[in-house]
CSV table of C-alpha atoms in Angstrom, one decimal:
chain,number,residue,atom,x,y,z
A,1207,MET,CA,50.8,37.5,-3.7
A,1208,ASP,CA,50.8,33.6,-4.2
A,1209,LEU,CA,47.3,32.5,-3.9
A,1210,PHE,CA,48.8,29.5,-2.3
A,1211,SER,CA,51.2,30.8,0.1
A,1212,ASP,CA,50.8,29.9,4.3
A,1213,GLU,CA,50.3,32.9,5.7
A,1214,TYR,CA,52.2,32.9,9.3
A,1215,THR,CA,54.4,34.7,11.2
A,1216,ASP,CA,56.9,34.8,13.7
A,1217,GLY,CA,56.2,34.5,17.0
A,1218,ASN,CA,56.7,38.1,17.9
A,1219,ALA,CA,52.9,38.6,16.7
A,1220,LEU,CA,52.1,36.7,20.8
A,1221,ALA,CA,53.6,39.3,22.2
A,1222,GLY,CA,51.1,41.4,22.6
A,1223,PRO,CA,47.5,38.4,23.5
A,1224,LEU,CA,50.5,37.1,26.2
A,1225,ARG,CA,51.4,40.2,27.6
A,1226,GLU,CA,47.8,40.5,28.6
A,1227,LEU,CA,48.4,37.2,30.8
A,1228,PHE,CA,51.9,37.6,31.9
A,1229,THR,CA,53.3,40.1,33.5
A,1230,VAL,CA,56.6,39.2,32.1
A,1231,ASP,CA,57.7,39.5,28.1
A,1232,MET,CA,57.0,36.3,27.1
A,1233,THR,CA,58.5,36.5,23.5
A,1234,SER,CA,62.2,35.5,25.2
A,1235,ALA,CA,60.6,32.7,26.5
A,1236,VAL,CA,62.4,29.0,25.6
A,1237,GLY,CA,59.9,26.7,24.4
A,1238,ARG,CA,60.9,22.7,24.7
A,1239,CYS,CA,58.6,20.9,21.9
A,1240,VAL,CA,57.0,18.2,23.0
A,1241,SER,CA,56.7,16.0,19.6
A,1242,CYS,CA,60.4,16.5,18.6
A,1243,GLY,CA,62.2,18.2,21.7
A,1244,GLY,CA,63.7,21.2,19.9
A,1245,GLU,CA,63.8,25.0,21.4
A,1246,GLY,CA,63.5,28.4,20.6
A,1247,PRO,CA,62.6,31.4,21.8
A,1248,VAL,CA,58.3,32.2,22.0
A,1249,ALA,CA,59.3,34.8,19.0
A,1250,GLY,CA,61.2,32.4,16.8
A,1251,MET,CA,57.7,30.5,16.8
A,1252,LYS,CA,55.2,30.0,14.0
A,1253,VAL,CA,52.0,32.2,14.5
A,1254,TYR,CA,49.0,31.6,12.6
A,1255,ALA,CA,46.9,34.2,13.1
A,1256,GLN,CA,44.2,34.3,10.2
A,1257,ALA,CA,41.9,31.5,12.2
A,1258,PRO,CA,39.5,31.8,15.4
A,1259,GLY,CA,43.3,32.0,17.6
A,1260,LEU,CA,46.5,32.2,17.9
A,1261,VAL,CA,48.5,28.8,17.1
A,1262,ALA,CA,52.0,29.1,17.4
A,1263,ARG,CA,54.1,25.9,15.9
A,1264,CYS,CA,57.3,24.4,16.5
A,1265,PRO,CA,59.6,26.1,13.4
A,1266,SER,CA,61.7,22.5,13.1
A,1267,CYS,CA,58.3,19.7,13.4
A,1268,GLN,CA,55.4,22.2,12.2
A,1269,GLU,CA,53.7,20.0,15.4
A,1270,VAL,CA,51.3,22.9,17.6
A,1271,LEU,CA,53.0,24.2,20.6
A,1272,MET,CA,50.2,26.7,22.3
A,1273,ARG,CA,46.7,27.8,21.1
A,1274,LEU,CA,45.7,31.1,22.6
A,1275,VAL,CA,41.8,32.2,22.2
A,1276,ARG,CA,40.6,35.2,23.2
A,1277,GLY,CA,37.1,35.3,24.2
A,1278,PRO,CA,35.5,38.6,25.1
A,1279,SER,CA,35.2,38.0,28.8
A,1280,ASP,CA,38.0,34.9,29.1
A,1281,ALA,CA,41.4,34.0,27.0
A,1282,TRP,CA,42.0,30.0,26.5
A,1283,LEU,CA,46.2,29.5,26.8
A,1284,ASP,CA,46.5,25.3,25.6
A,1285,LEU,CA,50.3,24.8,26.2
A,1286,ARG,CA,49.9,20.6,25.9
A,1287,GLY,CA,52.7,20.8,22.8
A,1288,THR,CA,55.1,22.2,24.5
A,1289,MET,CA,57.0,20.6,27.3
A,1290,SER,CA,58.4,23.3,29.1
A,1291,LEU,CA,58.7,27.3,28.5
A,1292,ARG,CA,61.7,28.4,30.3
A,1293,ILE,CA,61.2,32.2,31.7
A,1294,PRO,CA,64.0,34.8,32.1
A,1295,MET,CA,63.3,36.0,35.7
A,1296,PRO,CA,65.3,39.0,37.5
A,1297,PRO,CA,67.9,38.0,39.9
A,1298,GLU,CA,66.3,37.3,43.5
B,877,MET,CA,17.9,38.7,4.1
B,878,LYS,CA,18.5,37.5,7.5
B,879,LEU,CA,22.0,36.3,9.6
B,880,PRO,CA,22.8,34.9,12.9
B,881,PRO,CA,23.1,37.3,16.1
B,882,GLY,CA,27.1,38.8,15.8
B,883,GLN,CA,27.6,38.0,12.2
B,884,TYR,CA,28.1,40.6,9.2
B,885,LEU,CA,28.0,39.9,5.7
B,886,THR,CA,31.2,39.6,3.3
B,887,GLU,CA,31.3,38.9,-0.3
B,888,ASP,CA,34.9,37.3,-0.2
B,889,PHE,CA,35.8,34.2,1.0
B,890,PRO,CA,38.1,34.8,3.4
B,891,VAL,CA,40.7,31.9,4.2
B,892,LEU,CA,41.7,30.9,7.5
B,893,THR,CA,44.2,28.1,8.8
B,894,ALA,CA,45.6,26.7,11.6
B,895,GLY,CA,48.1,25.2,10.2
B,896,PRO,CA,50.3,24.9,6.5
B,897,THR,CA,47.9,24.3,3.8
B,898,PRO,CA,47.9,20.7,3.2
B,899,ARG,CA,48.9,19.6,-1.0
B,900,VAL,CA,46.7,16.1,-0.8
B,901,PRO,CA,47.1,14.9,-4.3
B,902,THR,CA,43.9,12.9,-5.4
B,903,ASP,CA,46.0,9.1,-6.6
B,904,THR,CA,46.4,8.6,-2.7
B,905,TRP,CA,43.5,10.6,-1.0
B,906,GLU,CA,41.4,8.9,1.2
B,907,PHE,CA,38.6,8.9,3.2
B,908,VAL,CA,38.1,6.6,5.9
B,909,VAL,CA,35.1,5.9,8.3
B,910,VAL,CA,35.8,4.3,11.6
B,911,THR,CA,32.9,3.2,13.8
B,912,GLU,CA,33.1,2.7,17.3
B,913,ALA,CA,33.4,-1.3,16.8
B,914,GLY,CA,37.3,-1.0,14.8
B,915,GLU,CA,35.1,-1.2,11.3
B,916,LYS,CA,36.8,0.8,8.8
B,917,HIS,CA,34.7,1.6,5.5
B,918,ARG,CA,37.5,3.5,2.9
B,919,TRP,CA,36.7,5.5,-0.4
B,920,SER,CA,39.3,6.5,-2.9
B,921,TRP,CA,38.7,9.6,-5.2
B,922,ALA,CA,37.7,7.5,-7.5
B,923,GLU,CA,35.0,5.5,-5.7
B,924,LEU,CA,34.0,8.9,-3.9
B,925,MET,CA,33.6,10.4,-7.9
B,926,ALA,CA,31.6,7.4,-8.8
B,927,LEU,CA,29.2,8.2,-5.9
B,928,PRO,CA,25.8,10.3,-6.3
B,929,SER,CA,26.5,14.0,-5.5
B,930,GLU,CA,24.3,16.6,-4.9
B,931,GLN,CA,25.1,20.4,-5.4
B,932,PRO,CA,23.8,22.6,-2.5
B,933,THR,CA,24.1,25.8,-2.1
B,934,VAL,CA,24.1,27.1,1.8
B,935,ASP,CA,25.1,29.6,3.9
B,936,LEU,CA,28.4,30.2,6.0
B,937,HIS,CA,28.8,31.4,8.8
B,938,CYS,CA,32.3,31.4,10.4
B,939,VAL,CA,32.9,32.1,14.2
B,940,THR,CA,35.3,35.3,13.6
B,941,LYS,CA,32.2,36.4,12.3
B,942,TRP,CA,32.2,37.0,8.9
B,943,SER,CA,28.8,35.1,7.0
B,944,LYS,CA,28.9,34.4,2.9
B,945,LEU,CA,25.0,33.7,1.8
B,946,GLY,CA,24.1,31.4,-1.1
B,947,THR,CA,27.4,29.3,-2.0
B,948,SER,CA,27.3,26.7,-4.5
B,949,TRP,CA,28.9,23.3,-3.7
B,950,GLN,CA,29.2,19.7,-5.1
B,951,GLY,CA,29.5,17.3,-2.9
B,952,VAL,CA,28.7,13.6,-2.1
B,953,SER,CA,25.8,13.6,1.0
B,954,LEU,CA,26.8,11.8,4.5
B,955,ASP,CA,23.7,10.2,4.1
B,956,VAL,CA,25.0,8.1,0.9
B,957,LEU,CA,28.8,7.8,2.8
B,958,LEU,CA,27.3,6.3,6.0
B,959,ASP,CA,24.3,4.3,4.4
B,960,GLY,CA,26.6,1.1,4.6
B,961,VAL,CA,27.5,1.7,7.7
B,962,ASP,CA,26.7,-0.6,10.8
B,963,THR,CA,26.9,2.0,14.0
B,964,ALA,CA,25.3,3.0,16.4
B,965,ALA,CA,27.4,5.9,17.8
B,966,ASP,CA,26.3,9.1,19.0
B,967,TYR,CA,29.4,11.2,18.4
B,968,VAL,CA,31.8,12.3,15.7
B,969,MET,CA,35.7,13.3,15.9
B,970,VAL,CA,36.3,14.2,12.4
B,971,HIS,CA,39.9,14.3,11.5
B,972,SER,CA,41.6,16.2,8.7
B,973,TYR,CA,45.5,15.8,6.9
B,974,GLY,CA,47.3,17.9,8.7
B,975,GLY,CA,46.4,16.8,12.1
B,976,TYR,CA,43.2,19.4,12.4
B,977,THR,CA,40.2,17.7,14.4
B,978,THR,CA,36.7,18.6,15.4
B,979,ASN,CA,33.9,17.4,17.1
B,980,LEU,CA,30.1,16.7,16.6
B,981,PRO,CA,26.9,14.8,16.9
B,982,PHE,CA,26.5,12.0,14.7
B,983,GLU,CA,22.7,13.3,14.4
B,984,ASP,CA,24.2,16.1,12.5
B,985,LEU,CA,26.0,14.5,9.8
B,986,ARG,CA,22.9,13.0,8.8
B,987,ASN,CA,19.1,13.4,7.0
B,988,GLY,CA,20.7,15.8,4.6
B,989,GLN,CA,23.1,17.9,6.8
B,990,ALA,CA,26.5,17.2,5.7
B,991,TRP,CA,28.4,16.4,2.9
B,992,ILE,CA,32.0,15.6,1.7
B,993,ALA,CA,32.3,18.8,-0.9
B,994,TYR,CA,35.1,18.5,-3.4
B,995,ARG,CA,34.2,21.7,-5.7
B,996,PHE,CA,33.5,25.6,-5.0
B,997,ASP,CA,31.6,27.8,-7.2
B,998,GLY,CA,31.7,25.3,-10.4
B,999,GLU,CA,35.7,24.6,-10.0
B,1000,ASP,CA,38.0,21.9,-7.9
B,1001,LEU,CA,37.9,22.9,-5.0
B,1002,HIS,CA,41.2,24.9,-3.9
B,1003,PRO,CA,43.5,23.4,-1.0
B,1004,GLU,CA,43.3,26.8,0.3
B,1005,HIS,CA,39.4,26.3,1.2
B,1006,GLY,CA,40.1,22.4,2.0
B,1007,GLY,CA,40.6,20.7,-1.6
B,1008,PRO,CA,40.2,17.9,-2.8
B,1009,ALA,CA,37.5,17.6,-0.3
B,1010,ARG,CA,36.1,19.3,2.7
B,1011,LEU,CA,33.3,18.1,5.4
B,1012,LEU,CA,30.6,21.1,4.7
B,1013,VAL,CA,27.9,21.0,7.7
B,1014,PRO,CA,27.1,24.6,7.3
B,1015,HIS,CA,24.0,24.6,10.4
B,1016,LEU,CA,27.1,24.9,12.5
B,1017,TYR,CA,30.2,27.2,13.0
B,1018,LEU,CA,32.4,27.3,9.6
B,1019,TRP,CA,35.2,25.3,11.8
B,1020,LYS,CA,33.0,22.4,12.4
B,1021,SER,CA,33.7,21.8,8.7
B,1022,ALA,CA,36.6,20.7,8.4
B,1023,LYS,CA,39.3,21.3,5.3
B,1024,TRP,CA,41.3,18.7,3.7
B,1025,VAL,CA,38.8,15.8,5.5
B,1026,ARG,CA,40.5,12.7,5.6
B,1027,GLY,CA,38.0,10.9,7.8
B,1028,LEU,CA,35.3,10.0,10.6
B,1029,ARG,CA,35.8,8.2,14.0
B,1030,LEU,CA,32.5,7.2,15.1
B,1031,THR,CA,32.2,7.1,18.8
B,1032,ASP,CA,30.2,6.9,22.3
B,1033,GLU,CA,31.5,9.1,23.9
B,1034,ASP,CA,32.0,12.6,23.3
B,1035,GLU,CA,35.8,14.2,22.7
B,1036,PRO,CA,37.1,17.4,22.2
B,1037,GLY,CA,38.5,18.3,18.8
B,1038,PHE,CA,40.8,21.4,18.0
B,1039,TRP,CA,39.1,24.5,18.6
B,1040,GLU,CA,36.5,22.8,21.1
B,1041,SER,CA,39.4,21.9,23.6
B,1042,ALA,CA,41.1,25.2,23.3
B,1043,GLY,CA,37.3,27.5,24.5
B,1044,TYR,CA,35.8,26.9,21.6
B,1045,HIS,CA,31.9,25.6,21.9
B,1046,ASP,CA,31.8,21.8,21.7
B,1047,TYR,CA,28.2,22.3,19.2
B,1048,GLY,CA,28.6,26.0,17.9
B,1049,ASP,CA,25.4,26.8,16.6
B,1050,PRO,CA,25.1,30.3,14.7
B,1051,TRP,CA,21.7,30.8,15.4
B,1052,ARG,CA,22.4,30.7,19.3
B,1053,GLU,CA,25.4,32.3,19.0
B,1054,GLN,CA,27.7,29.4,20.6
B,1055,ARG,CA,30.8,31.2,20.0
B,1056,TYR,CA,32.7,29.9,23.4
B,1057,GLN,CA,32.5,27.7,26.1
B,1058,GLY,CA,29.4,28.5,28.3
B,1059,ASP,CA,27.5,30.2,25.6
């Protein structure tokens, strides 16, 4: 193992934690990055999980798209790096 | 041996990071203190190395609940670095290479409580642990001891940093178990 490897995983690591907050599968939602404007599915984000919370970064520019902190009785979701999330919905 | 509430003892040194590990060459590294009046104080790596250093042995307490006791460091006390800085600021925003930030009261950096640390356990500080230099402020949870430290912005008003704006406690005293907002 490379001692200095950056240990991140893909956005599928967000599936369970986001399932706690939303009633739909958020990994197929498409986010737009505030920093670079790039678009991509939540599943394609780079997720740093070895941290006090989950940090999802843009795969293009590395800026933070999402922070999710789970406390014992609250969750904090910071989306300031995400301009929008396009969430697939069932037909009305 | 006494641990803060809710903590467990570990012998290894877990690596936590909110993003890619910056590789900062010491020939371009600099540490900058900006006062509330906009006055800048800069130190190159060579200038940092020329300052008198200390070798504190301290206990580390991570908010993810591990504690590591009796860790050995070498670094320059913030008392030395801030000695010639004219300020009446009450707060500090710490900035790191890579974009990380954390906030704390200015007084928590003074009186032998904080260092810019560049050696751990007798060796140069590895990038995974924040090298070439990190803030070491061991009386607060370890997220306050910013890795890859780049500078301090001294301010009159308190502002939340990277984790403080996402649910973590503004101050983070492990002995009062100040993990999350409202603790």
